[in-house]
PDB file of C-alpha atoms in Angstrom:
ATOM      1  CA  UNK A   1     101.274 112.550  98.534  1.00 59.00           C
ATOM      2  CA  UNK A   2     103.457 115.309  98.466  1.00 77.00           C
ATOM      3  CA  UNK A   3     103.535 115.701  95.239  1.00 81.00           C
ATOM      4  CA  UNK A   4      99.888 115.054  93.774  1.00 78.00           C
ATOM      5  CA  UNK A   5     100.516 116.899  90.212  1.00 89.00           C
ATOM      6  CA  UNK A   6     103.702 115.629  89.164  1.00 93.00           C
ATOM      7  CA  UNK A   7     103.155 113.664  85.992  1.00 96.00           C
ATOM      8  CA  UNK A   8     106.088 112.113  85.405  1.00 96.00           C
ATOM      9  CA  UNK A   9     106.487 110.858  89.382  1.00 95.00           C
ATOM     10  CA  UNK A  10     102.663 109.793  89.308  1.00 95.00           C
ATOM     11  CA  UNK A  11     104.143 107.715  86.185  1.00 96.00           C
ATOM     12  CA  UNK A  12     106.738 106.287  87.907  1.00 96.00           C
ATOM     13  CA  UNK A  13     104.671 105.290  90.173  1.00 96.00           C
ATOM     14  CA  UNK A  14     102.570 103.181  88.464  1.00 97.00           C
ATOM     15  CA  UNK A  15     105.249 101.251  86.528  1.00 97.00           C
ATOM     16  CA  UNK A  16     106.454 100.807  89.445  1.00 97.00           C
ATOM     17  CA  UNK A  17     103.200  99.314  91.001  1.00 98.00           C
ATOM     18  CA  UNK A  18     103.040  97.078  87.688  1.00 97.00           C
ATOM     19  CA  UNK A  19     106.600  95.712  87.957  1.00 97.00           C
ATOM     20  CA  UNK A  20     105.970  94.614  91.794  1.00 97.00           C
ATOM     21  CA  UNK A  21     102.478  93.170  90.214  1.00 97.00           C
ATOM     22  CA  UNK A  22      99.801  95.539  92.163  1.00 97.00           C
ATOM     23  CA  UNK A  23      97.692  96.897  89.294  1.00 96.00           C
ATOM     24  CA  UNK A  24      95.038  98.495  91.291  1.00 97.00           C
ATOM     25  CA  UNK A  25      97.866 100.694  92.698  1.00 97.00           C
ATOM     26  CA  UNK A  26      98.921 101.221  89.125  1.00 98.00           C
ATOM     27  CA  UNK A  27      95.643 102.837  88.043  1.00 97.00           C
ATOM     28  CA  UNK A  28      95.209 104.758  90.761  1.00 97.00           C
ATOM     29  CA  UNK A  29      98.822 106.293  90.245  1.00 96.00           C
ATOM     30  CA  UNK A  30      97.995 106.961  86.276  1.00 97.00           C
ATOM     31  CA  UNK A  31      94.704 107.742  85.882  1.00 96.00           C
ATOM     32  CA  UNK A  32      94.980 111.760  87.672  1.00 96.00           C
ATOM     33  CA  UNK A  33      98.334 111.327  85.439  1.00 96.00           C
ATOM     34  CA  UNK A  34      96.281 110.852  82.277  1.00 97.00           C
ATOM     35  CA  UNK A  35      93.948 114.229  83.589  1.00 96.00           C
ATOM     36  CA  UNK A  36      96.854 116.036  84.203  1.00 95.00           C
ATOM     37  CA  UNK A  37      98.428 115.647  81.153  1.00 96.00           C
ATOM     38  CA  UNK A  38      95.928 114.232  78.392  1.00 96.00           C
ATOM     39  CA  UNK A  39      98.602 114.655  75.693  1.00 97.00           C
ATOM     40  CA  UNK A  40     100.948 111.915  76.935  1.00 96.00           C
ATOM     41  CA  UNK A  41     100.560 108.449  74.846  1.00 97.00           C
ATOM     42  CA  UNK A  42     103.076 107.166  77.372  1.00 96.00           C
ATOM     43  CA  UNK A  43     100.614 107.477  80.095  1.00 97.00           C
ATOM     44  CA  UNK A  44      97.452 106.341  78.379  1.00 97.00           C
ATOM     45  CA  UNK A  45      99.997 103.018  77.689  1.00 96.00           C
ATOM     46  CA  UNK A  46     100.789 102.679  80.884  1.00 97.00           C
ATOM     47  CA  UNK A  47      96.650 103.238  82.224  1.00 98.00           C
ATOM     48  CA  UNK A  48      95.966 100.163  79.610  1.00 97.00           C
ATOM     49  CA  UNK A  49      98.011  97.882  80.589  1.00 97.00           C
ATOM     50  CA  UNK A  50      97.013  98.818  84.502  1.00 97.00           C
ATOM     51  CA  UNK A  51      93.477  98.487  83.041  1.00 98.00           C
ATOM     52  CA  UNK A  52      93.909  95.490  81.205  1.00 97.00           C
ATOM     53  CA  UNK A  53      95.872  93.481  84.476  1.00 96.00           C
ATOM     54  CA  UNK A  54      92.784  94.590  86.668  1.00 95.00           C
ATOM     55  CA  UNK A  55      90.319  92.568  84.108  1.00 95.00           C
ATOM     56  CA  UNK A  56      88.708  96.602  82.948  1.00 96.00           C
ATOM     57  CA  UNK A  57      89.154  95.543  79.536  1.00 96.00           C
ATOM     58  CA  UNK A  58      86.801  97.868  78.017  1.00 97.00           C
ATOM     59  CA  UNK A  59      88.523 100.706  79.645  1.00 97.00           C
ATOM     60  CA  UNK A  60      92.018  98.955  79.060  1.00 97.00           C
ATOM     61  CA  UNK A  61      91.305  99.278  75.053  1.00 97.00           C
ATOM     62  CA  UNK A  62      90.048 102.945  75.140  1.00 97.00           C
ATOM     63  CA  UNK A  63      93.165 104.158  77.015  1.00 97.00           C
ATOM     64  CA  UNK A  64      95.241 101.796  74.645  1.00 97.00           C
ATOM     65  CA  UNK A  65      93.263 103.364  71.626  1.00 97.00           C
ATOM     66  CA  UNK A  66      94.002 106.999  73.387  1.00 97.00           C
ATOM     67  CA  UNK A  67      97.772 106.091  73.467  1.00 97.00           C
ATOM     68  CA  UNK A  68      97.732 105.107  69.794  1.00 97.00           C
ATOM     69  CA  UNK A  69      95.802 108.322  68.915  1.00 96.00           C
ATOM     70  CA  UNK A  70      98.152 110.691  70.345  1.00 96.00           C
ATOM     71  CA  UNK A  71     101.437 108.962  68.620  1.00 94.00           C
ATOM     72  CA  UNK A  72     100.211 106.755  65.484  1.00 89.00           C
ATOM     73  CA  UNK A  73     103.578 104.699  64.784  1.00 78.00           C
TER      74      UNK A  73
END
């Protein structure tokens, strides 16, 4: 990729990936997103439902507890 540390591409990305239904794609789009910028709820959101379509659903509810964490509504 060219590039590899832009959040907000990596997060396009994998919406992307999950609106043409390839979740595995998704996850590994989001999850450096997540480590580059672990203050984004809108990426954890995005990780748990790419978590959650790949049947991870353990992982799914941590990043979806993450996301709620970081911006309680």
């Amino acid at each position: 990729a060219k590039h590899p540390n832009d959040v907000d591409l990596r997060a396009a990305l994998g919406n992307l990936y999950l609106v043409v239904n390839k979740p595995r794609r998704a996850v590994a789009a989001l999850e450096p997103a997540v480590k580059l910028a672990p203050g984004r709820a809108d990426l954890f959101l995005l990780l748990g439902d790419a978590l959650e379509r790949n049947l991870h659903l353990n992982a799914s509810i941590e990043a979806l507890q993450e996301a709620v964490r970081l911006e309680p509504r």
